[in-house]
mmCIF file of C-alpha atoms and ligand atoms in Angstrom:
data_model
loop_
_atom_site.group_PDB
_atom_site.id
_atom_site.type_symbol
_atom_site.label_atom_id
_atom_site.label_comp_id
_atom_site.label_asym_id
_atom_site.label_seq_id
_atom_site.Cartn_x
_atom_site.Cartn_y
_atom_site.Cartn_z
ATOM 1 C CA UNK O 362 0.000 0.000 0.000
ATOM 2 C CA UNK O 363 1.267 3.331 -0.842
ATOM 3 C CA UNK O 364 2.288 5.949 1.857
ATOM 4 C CA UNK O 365 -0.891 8.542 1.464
ATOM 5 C CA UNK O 366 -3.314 5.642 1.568
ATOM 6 C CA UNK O 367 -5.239 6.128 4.797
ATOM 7 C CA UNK O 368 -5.904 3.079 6.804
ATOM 8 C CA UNK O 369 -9.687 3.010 6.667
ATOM 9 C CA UNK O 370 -11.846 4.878 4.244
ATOM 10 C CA UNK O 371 -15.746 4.638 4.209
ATOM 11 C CA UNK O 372 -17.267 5.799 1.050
ATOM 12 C CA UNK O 373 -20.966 6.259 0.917
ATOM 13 C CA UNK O 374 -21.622 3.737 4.023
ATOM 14 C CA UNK O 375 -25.793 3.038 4.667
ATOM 15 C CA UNK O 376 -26.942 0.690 7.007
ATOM 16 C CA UNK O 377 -31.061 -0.357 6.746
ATOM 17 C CA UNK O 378 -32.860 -1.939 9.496
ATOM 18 C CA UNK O 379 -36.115 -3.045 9.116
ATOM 19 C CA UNK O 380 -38.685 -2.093 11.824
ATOM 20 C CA UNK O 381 -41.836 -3.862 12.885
ATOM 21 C CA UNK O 382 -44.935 -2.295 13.058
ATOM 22 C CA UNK O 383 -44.031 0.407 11.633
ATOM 23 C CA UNK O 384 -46.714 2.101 8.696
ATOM 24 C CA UNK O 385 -50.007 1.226 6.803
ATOM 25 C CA UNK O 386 -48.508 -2.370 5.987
ATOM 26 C CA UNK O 387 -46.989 -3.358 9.663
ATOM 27 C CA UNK O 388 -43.456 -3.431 8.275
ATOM 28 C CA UNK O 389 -41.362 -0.805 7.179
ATOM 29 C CA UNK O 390 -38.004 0.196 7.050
ATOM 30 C CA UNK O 391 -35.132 3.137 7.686
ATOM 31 C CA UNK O 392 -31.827 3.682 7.558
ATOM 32 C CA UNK O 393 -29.604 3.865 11.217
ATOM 33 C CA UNK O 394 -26.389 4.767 8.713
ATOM 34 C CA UNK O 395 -26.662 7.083 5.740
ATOM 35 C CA UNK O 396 -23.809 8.170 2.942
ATOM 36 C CA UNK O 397 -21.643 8.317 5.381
ATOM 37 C CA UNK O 398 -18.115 8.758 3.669
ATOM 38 C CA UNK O 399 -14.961 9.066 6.012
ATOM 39 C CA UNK O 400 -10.913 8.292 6.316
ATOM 40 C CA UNK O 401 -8.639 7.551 8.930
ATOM 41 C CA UNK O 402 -5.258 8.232 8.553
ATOM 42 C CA UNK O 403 -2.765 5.957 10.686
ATOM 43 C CA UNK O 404 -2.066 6.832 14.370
ATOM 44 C CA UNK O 405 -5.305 9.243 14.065
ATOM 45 C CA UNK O 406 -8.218 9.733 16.137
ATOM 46 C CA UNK O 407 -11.295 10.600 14.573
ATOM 47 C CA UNK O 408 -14.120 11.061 17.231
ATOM 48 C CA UNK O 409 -17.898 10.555 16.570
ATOM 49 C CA UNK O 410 -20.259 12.541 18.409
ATOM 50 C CA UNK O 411 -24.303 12.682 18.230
ATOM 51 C CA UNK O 412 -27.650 12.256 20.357
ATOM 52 C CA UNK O 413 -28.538 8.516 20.801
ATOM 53 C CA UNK O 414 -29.723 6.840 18.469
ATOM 54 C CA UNK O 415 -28.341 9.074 15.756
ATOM 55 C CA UNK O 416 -26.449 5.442 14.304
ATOM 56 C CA UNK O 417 -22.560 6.341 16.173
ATOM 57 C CA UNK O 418 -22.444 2.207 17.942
ATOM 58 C CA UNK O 419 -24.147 1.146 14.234
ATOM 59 C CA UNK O 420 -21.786 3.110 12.219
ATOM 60 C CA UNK O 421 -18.852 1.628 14.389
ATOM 61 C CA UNK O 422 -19.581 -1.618 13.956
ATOM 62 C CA UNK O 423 -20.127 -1.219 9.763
ATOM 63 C CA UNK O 424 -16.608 0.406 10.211
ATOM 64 C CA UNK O 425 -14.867 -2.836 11.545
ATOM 65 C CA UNK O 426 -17.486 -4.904 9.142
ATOM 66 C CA UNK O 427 -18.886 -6.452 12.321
ATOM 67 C CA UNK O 428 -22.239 -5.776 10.161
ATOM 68 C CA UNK O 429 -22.405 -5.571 6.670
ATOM 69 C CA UNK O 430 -23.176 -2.177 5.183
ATOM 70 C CA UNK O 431 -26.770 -2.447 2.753
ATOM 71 C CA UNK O 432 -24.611 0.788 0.919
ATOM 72 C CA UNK O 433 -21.200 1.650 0.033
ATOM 73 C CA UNK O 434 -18.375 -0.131 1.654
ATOM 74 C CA UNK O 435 -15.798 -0.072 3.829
ATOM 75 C CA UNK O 436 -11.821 -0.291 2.926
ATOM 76 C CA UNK O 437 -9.058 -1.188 5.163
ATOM 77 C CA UNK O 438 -5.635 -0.507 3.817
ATOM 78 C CA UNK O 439 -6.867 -0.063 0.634
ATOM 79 C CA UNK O 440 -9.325 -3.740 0.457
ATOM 80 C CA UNK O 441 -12.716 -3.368 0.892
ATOM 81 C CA UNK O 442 -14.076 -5.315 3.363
ATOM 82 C CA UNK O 443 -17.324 -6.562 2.083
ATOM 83 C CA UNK O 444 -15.462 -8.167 -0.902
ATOM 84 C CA UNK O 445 -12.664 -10.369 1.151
ATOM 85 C CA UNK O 446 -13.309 -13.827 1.192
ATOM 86 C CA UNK O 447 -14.322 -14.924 5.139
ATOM 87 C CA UNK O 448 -10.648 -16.535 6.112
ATOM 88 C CA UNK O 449 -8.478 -13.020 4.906
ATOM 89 C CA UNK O 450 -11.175 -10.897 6.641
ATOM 90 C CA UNK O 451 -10.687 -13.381 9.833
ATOM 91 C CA UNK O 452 -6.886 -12.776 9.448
ATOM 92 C CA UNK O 453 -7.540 -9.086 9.353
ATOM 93 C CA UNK O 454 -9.102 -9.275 12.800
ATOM 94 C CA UNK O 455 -5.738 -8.986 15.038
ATOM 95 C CA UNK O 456 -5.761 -5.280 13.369
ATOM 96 C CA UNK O 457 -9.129 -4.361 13.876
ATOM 97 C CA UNK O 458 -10.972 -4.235 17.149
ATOM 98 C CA UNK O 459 -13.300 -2.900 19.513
ATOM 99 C CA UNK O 460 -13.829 -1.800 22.920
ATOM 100 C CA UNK O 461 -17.460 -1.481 23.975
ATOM 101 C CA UNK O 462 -19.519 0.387 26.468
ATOM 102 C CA UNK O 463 -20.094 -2.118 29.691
ATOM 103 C CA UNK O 464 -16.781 -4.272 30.686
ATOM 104 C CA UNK O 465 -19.482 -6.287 32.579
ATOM 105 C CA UNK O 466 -21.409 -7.412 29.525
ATOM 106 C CA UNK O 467 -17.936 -8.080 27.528
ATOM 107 C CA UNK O 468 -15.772 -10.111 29.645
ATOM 108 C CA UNK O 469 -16.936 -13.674 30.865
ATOM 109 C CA UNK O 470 -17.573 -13.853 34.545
ATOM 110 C CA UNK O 471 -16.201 -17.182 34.790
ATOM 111 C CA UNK O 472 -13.115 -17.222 33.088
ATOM 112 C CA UNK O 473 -9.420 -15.851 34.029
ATOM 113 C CA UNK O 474 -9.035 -12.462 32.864
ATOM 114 C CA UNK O 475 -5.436 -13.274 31.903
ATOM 115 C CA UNK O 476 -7.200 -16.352 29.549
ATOM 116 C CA UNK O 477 -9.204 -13.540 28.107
ATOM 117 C CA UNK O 478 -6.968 -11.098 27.193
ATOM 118 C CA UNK O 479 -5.174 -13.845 25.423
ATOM 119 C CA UNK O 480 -8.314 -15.066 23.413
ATOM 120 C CA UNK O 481 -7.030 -13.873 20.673
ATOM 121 C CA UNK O 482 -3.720 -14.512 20.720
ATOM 122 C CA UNK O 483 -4.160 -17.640 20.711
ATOM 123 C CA UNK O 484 -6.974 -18.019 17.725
ATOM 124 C CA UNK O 485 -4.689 -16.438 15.662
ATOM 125 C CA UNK O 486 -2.262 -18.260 16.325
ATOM 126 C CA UNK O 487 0.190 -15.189 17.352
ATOM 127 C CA UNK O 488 1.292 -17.403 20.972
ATOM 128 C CA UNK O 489 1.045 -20.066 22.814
ATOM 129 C CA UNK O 490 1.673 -22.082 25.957
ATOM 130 C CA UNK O 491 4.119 -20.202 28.639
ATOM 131 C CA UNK O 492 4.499 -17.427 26.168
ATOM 132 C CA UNK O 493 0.052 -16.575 26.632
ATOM 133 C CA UNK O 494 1.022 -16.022 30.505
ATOM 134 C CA UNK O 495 4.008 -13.722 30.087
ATOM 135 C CA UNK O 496 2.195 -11.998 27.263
ATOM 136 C CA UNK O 497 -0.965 -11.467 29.495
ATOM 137 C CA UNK O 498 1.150 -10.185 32.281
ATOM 138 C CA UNK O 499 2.550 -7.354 30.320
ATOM 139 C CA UNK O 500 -0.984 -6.418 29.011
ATOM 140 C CA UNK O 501 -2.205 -5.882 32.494
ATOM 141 C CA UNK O 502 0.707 -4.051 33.361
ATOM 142 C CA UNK O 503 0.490 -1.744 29.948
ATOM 143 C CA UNK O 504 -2.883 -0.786 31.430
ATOM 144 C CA UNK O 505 -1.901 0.101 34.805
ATOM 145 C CA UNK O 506 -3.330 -3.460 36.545
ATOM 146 C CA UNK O 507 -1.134 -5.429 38.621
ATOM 147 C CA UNK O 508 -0.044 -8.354 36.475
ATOM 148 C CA UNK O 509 0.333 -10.852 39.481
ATOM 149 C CA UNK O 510 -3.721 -11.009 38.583
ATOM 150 C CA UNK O 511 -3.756 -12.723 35.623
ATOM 151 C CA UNK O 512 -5.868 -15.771 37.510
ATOM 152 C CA UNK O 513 -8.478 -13.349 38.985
ATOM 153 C CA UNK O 514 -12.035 -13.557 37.964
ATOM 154 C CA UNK O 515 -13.691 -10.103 36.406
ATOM 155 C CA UNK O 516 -15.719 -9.659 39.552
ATOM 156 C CA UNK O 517 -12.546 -9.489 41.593
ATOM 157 C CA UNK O 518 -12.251 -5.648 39.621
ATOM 158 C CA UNK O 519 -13.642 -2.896 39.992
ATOM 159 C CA UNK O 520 -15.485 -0.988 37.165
ATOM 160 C CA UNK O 521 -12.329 1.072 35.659
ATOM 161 C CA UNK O 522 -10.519 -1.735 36.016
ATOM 162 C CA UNK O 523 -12.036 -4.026 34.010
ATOM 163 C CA UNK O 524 -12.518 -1.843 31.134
ATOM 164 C CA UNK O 525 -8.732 -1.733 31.477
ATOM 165 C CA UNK O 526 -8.771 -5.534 30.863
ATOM 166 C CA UNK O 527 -11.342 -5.096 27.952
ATOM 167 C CA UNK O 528 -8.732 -2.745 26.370
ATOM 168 C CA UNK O 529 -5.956 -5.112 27.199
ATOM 169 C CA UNK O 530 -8.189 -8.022 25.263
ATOM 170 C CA UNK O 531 -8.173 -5.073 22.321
ATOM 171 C CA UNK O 532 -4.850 -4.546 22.218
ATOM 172 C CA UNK O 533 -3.564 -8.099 22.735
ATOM 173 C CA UNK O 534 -3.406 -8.534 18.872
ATOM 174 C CA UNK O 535 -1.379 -5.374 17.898
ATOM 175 C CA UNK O 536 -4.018 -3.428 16.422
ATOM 176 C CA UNK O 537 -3.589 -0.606 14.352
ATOM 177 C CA UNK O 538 -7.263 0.384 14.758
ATOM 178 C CA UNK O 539 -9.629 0.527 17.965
ATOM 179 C CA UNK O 540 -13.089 1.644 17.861
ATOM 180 C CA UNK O 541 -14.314 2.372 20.683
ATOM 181 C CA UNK O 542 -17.846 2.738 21.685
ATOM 182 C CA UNK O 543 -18.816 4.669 24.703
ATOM 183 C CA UNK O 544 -15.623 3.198 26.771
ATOM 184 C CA UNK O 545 -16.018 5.710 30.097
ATOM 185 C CA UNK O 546 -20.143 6.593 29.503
ATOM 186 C CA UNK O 547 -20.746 3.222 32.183
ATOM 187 C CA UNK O 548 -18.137 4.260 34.542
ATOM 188 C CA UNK O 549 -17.903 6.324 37.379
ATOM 189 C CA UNK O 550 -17.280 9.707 36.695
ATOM 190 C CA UNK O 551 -14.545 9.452 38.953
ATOM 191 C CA UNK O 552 -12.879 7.144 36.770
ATOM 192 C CA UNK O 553 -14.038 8.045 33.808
ATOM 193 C CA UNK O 554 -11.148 10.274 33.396
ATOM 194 C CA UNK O 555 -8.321 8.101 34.104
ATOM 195 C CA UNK O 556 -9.603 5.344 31.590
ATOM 196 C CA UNK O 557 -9.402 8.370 29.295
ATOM 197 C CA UNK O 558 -5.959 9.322 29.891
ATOM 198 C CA UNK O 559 -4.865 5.426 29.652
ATOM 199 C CA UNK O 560 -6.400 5.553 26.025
ATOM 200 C CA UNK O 561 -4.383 9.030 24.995
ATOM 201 C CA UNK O 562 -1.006 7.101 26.388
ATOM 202 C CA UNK O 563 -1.420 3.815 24.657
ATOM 203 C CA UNK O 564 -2.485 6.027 21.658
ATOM 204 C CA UNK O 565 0.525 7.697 22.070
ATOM 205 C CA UNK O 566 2.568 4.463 22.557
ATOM 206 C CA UNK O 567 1.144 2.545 20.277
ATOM 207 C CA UNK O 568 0.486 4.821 17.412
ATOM 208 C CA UNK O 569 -2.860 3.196 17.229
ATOM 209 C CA UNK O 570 -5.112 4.739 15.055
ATOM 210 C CA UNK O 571 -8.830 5.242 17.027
ATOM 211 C CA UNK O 572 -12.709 5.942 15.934
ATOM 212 C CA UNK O 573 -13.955 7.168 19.586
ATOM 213 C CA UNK O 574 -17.811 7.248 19.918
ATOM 214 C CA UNK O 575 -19.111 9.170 22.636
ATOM 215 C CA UNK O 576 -21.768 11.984 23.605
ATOM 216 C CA UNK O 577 -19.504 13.651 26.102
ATOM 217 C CA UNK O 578 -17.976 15.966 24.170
ATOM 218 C CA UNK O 579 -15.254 17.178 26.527
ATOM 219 C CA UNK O 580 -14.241 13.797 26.178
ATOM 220 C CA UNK O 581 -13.980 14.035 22.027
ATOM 221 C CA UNK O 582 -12.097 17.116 22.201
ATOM 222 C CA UNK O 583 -9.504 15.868 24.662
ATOM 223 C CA UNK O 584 -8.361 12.791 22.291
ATOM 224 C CA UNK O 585 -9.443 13.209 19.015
ATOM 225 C CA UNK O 586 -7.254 14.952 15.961
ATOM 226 C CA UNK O 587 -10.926 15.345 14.308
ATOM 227 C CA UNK O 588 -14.434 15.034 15.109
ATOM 228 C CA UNK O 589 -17.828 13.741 12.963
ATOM 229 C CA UNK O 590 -21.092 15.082 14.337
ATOM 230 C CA UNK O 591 -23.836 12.663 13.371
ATOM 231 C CA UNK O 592 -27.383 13.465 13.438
ATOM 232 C CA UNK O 593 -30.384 10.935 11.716
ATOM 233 C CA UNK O 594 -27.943 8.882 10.929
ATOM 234 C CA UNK O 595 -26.170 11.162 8.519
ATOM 235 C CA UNK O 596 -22.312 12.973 9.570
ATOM 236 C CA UNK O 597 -23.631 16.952 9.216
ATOM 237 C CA UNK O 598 -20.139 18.351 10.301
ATOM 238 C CA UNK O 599 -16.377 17.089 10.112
ATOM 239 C CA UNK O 600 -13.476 18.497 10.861
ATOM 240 C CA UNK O 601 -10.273 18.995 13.038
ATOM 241 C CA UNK O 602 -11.719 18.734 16.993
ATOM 242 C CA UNK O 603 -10.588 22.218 18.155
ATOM 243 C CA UNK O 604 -11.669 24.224 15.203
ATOM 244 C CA UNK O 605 -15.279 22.035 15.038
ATOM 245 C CA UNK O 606 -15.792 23.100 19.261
ATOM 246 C CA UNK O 607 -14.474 26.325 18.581
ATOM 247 C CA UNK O 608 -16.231 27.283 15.548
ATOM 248 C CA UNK O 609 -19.109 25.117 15.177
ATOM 249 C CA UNK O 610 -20.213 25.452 11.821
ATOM 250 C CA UNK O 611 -23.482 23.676 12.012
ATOM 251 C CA UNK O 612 -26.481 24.546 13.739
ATOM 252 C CA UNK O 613 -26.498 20.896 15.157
ATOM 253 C CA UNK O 614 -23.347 21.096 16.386
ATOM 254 C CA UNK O 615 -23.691 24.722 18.208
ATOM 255 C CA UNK O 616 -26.427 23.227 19.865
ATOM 256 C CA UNK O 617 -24.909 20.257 21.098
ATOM 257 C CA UNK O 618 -21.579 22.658 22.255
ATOM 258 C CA UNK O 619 -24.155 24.853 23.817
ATOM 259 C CA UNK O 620 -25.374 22.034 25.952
ATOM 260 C CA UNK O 621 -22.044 21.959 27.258
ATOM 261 C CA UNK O 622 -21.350 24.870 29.060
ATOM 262 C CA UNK O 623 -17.932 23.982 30.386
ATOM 263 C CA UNK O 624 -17.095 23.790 26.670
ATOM 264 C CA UNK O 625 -17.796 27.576 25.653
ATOM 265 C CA UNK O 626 -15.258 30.010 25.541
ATOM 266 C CA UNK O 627 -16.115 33.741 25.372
ATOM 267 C CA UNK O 628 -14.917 34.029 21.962
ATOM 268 C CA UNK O 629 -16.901 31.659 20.652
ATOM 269 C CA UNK O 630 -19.457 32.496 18.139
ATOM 270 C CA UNK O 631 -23.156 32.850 19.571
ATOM 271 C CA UNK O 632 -25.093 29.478 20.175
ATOM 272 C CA UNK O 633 -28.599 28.684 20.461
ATOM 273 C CA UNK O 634 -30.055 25.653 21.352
ATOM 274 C CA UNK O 635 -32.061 22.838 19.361
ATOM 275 C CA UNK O 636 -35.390 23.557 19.825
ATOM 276 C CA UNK O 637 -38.149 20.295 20.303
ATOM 277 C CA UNK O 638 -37.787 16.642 19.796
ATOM 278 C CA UNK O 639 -35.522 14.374 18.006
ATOM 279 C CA UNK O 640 -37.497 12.899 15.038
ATOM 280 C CA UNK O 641 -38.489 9.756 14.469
ATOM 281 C CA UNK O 642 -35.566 8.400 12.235
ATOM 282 C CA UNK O 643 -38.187 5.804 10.365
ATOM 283 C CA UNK O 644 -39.956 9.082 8.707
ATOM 284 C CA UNK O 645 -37.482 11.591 8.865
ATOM 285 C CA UNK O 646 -38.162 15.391 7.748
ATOM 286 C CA UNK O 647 -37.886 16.239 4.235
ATOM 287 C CA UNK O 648 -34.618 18.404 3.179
ATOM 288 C CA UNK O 649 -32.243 18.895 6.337
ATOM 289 C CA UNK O 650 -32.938 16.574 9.070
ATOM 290 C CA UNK O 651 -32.383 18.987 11.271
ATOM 291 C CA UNK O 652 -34.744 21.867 9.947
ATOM 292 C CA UNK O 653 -37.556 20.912 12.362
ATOM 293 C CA UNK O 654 -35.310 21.990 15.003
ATOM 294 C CA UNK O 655 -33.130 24.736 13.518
ATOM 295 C CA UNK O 656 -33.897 27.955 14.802
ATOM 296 C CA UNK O 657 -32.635 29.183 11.496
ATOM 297 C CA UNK O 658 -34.219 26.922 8.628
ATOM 298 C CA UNK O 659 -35.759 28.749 5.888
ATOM 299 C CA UNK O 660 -38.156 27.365 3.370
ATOM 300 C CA UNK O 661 -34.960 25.632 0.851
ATOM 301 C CA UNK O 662 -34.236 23.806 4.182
ATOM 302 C CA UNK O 663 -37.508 21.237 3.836
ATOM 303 C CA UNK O 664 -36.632 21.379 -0.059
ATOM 304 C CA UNK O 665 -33.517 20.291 -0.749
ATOM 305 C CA UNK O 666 -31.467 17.904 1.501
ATOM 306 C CA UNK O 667 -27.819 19.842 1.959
ATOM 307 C CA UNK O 668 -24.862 18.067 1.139
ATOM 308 C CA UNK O 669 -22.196 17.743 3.463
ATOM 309 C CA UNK O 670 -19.439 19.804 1.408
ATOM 310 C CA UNK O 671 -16.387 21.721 2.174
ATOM 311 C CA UNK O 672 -16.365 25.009 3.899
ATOM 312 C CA UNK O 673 -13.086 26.008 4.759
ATOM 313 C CA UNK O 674 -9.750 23.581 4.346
ATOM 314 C CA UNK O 675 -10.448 20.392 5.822
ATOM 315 C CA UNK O 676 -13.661 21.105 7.262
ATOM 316 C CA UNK O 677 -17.183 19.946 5.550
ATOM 317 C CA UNK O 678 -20.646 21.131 6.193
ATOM 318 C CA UNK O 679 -24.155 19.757 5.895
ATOM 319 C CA UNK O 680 -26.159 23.308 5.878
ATOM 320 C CA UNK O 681 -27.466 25.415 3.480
ATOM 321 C CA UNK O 682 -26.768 28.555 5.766
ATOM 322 C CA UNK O 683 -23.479 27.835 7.196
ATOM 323 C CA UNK O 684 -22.054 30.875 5.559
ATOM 324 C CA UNK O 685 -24.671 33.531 6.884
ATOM 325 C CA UNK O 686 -24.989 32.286 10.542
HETATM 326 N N1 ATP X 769 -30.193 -4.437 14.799
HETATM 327 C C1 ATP X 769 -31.032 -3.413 14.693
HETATM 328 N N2 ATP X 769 -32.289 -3.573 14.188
HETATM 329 C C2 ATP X 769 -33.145 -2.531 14.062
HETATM 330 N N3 ATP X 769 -32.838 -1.265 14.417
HETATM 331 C C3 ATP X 769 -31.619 -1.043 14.927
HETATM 332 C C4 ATP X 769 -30.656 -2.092 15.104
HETATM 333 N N4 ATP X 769 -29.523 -1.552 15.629
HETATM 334 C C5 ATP X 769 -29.769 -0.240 15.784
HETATM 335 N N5 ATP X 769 -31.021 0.070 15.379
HETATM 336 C C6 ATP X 769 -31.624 1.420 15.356
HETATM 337 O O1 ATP X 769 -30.749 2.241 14.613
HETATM 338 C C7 ATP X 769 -30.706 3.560 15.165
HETATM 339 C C8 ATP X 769 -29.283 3.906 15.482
HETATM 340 O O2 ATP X 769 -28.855 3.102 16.566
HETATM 341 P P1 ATP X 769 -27.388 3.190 17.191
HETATM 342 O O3 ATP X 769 -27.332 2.189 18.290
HETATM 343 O O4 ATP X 769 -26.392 3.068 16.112
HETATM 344 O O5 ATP X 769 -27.377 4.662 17.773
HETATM 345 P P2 ATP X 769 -26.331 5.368 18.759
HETATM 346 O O6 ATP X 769 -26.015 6.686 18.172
HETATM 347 O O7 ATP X 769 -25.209 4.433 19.033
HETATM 348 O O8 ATP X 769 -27.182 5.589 20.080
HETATM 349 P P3 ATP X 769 -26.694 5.597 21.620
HETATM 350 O O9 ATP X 769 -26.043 6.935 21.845
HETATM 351 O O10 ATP X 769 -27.961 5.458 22.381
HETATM 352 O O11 ATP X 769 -25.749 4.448 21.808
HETATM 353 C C9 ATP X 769 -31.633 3.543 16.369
HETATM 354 O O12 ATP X 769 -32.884 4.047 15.955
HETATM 355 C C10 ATP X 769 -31.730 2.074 16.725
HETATM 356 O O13 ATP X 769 -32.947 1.775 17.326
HETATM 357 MG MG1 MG X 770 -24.452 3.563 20.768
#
């Protein structure tokens, strides 16, 4: 692969779901994941940001092809995905994980944590016997655990400390991608921060590259290089994490920034909030998805759905008004 390819590129990514119950015929359908088009350079953190349900944990897992897109695909260092035969995409695995939400729901309560972290050492075939202990050891130490506790059971942890082990199981392998799904949301708050700062070192470290979902956005801005804001499923603003918090281009995105106070600065242009309620992503509005709630949508706004395009270098827009507001 050539130097300037980036690591993972997602052109035009949709993801349907069907939903029950839903419209004059009981079954209907809508999309979680829609055009979504993105790269990831190596070593870089790209941080996705929305209100729930806006498709961030579906849009991770199209990203690692943990689900099959129904639209566009997905390429990893330059192969897409969708087209590798089941065995090379296996093989890709040790490059390509994830680190979810709830450490309690990922790790199995009645099995070693040092046999877990190993898991996947050892169905790839990367070590075996003596060498799965000494490897496991050094994984609990990279993330700050005592590795003398390679024979404890997960409820012998505490909270933090077993997402540490679920981020030891991610990085047993050597990735050179983590996505990362909510990792602090189901932690103390008191925590939450440390776990945080273990992900910027082994980022550092490691030189992993990292797609962090999460609706805290002082969390985003604190590790990512850039930042997607996602809203119905679509990505209405990208661009590098400072400049995107301190400039919010989007009306979505103001909102969301003015939600978080301790974000604002006083230079900072002036922010209003989203008015009403999300809509309901199976019959989204016509035009911008956001117009229902835009305190500055004008009539072209429920005509014509805005492409996300670029506004300034290396930042990109979904808003027909983003130059006037
Ligand atoms: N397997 C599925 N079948 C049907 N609908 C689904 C499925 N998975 C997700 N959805 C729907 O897709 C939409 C996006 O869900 P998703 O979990 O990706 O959102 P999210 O941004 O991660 O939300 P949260 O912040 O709550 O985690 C939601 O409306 C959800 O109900
Ligand atoms: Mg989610």
């Amino acid at each position: 692969m050539s130097a300037t390819q980036p690591l993972l590129q997602a052109d035009n990514v949709s993801r349907e779901f069907a939903v029950r119950g839903g419209g004059l015929f009981g079954r209907k359908s809508f999309l979680a994941v829609r055009d979504v088009s993105l790269t990831l350079g190596r070593a870089e953190v790209l941080g996705v940001v929305g209100e729930s349900g806006c498709g961030k944990s579906t849009l991770g897992r199209l990203l690692l092809h943990l689900q099959a897109p129904t639209g566009g695909h997905v390429a990893f260092e330059g192969e897409v995905l969708g087209r590798m035969k089941p065995a090379k995409l296996r093989g890709l695995r040790p490059k390509m994980q994830m680190v979810y939400q709830d450490p309690y729901a990922s790790l199995d309560p009645r099995r070693s944590v040092g046999a877990q972290i190993t898991d996947g050492l050892q169905e790839h075939g990367m070590a075996k016997g003596a060498e799965l202990q000494a490897r496991a050891e050094a994984l609990l130490a990279e993330v700050g655990l005592d590795p003398t506790h390679t024979a404890r059971l997960p409820h012998e942890f505490s909270g933090g400390q077993r997402q540490r082990i679920a981020i030891a199981r991610a990085l047993a392998t050597g990735p050179e991608l983590v996505v990362a799904d909510e990792p602090v949301s189901a932690l103390d708050v008191s925590v939450q921060a440390q776990v945080v700062n273990l992900m910027a070192q082994l980022r550092e470290e490691r030189g992993l590259a990292m797609v962090f979902i999460s609706h805290d956005l002082h969390v985003v801005r604190h590790l990512s290089d850039r930042v997607a804001v996602m809203y119905l499923g679509r990505v209405v603003e990208e661009g590098p994490a400072k400049e995107v918090f301190r400039t919010a281009a989007h009306p979505y995105t103001r909102a969301l920034i003015a939600a978080t106070p301790q974000l604002r600065e006083p230079a900072d242009k002036p922010l209003s909030s989203a008015q009403g309620e999300l809509p309901n992503p199976v019959s989204p509005p016509s035009g911008c998805g956001f117009r229902t709630r835009c305190p500055f949508a004008k009539p072209l706004c429920a005509e014509a759905l805005p492409p996300l395009r670029s506004l300034a270098s290396n930042r990109l827009v979904a808003c027909h008004r983003a130059e006037e507001i």
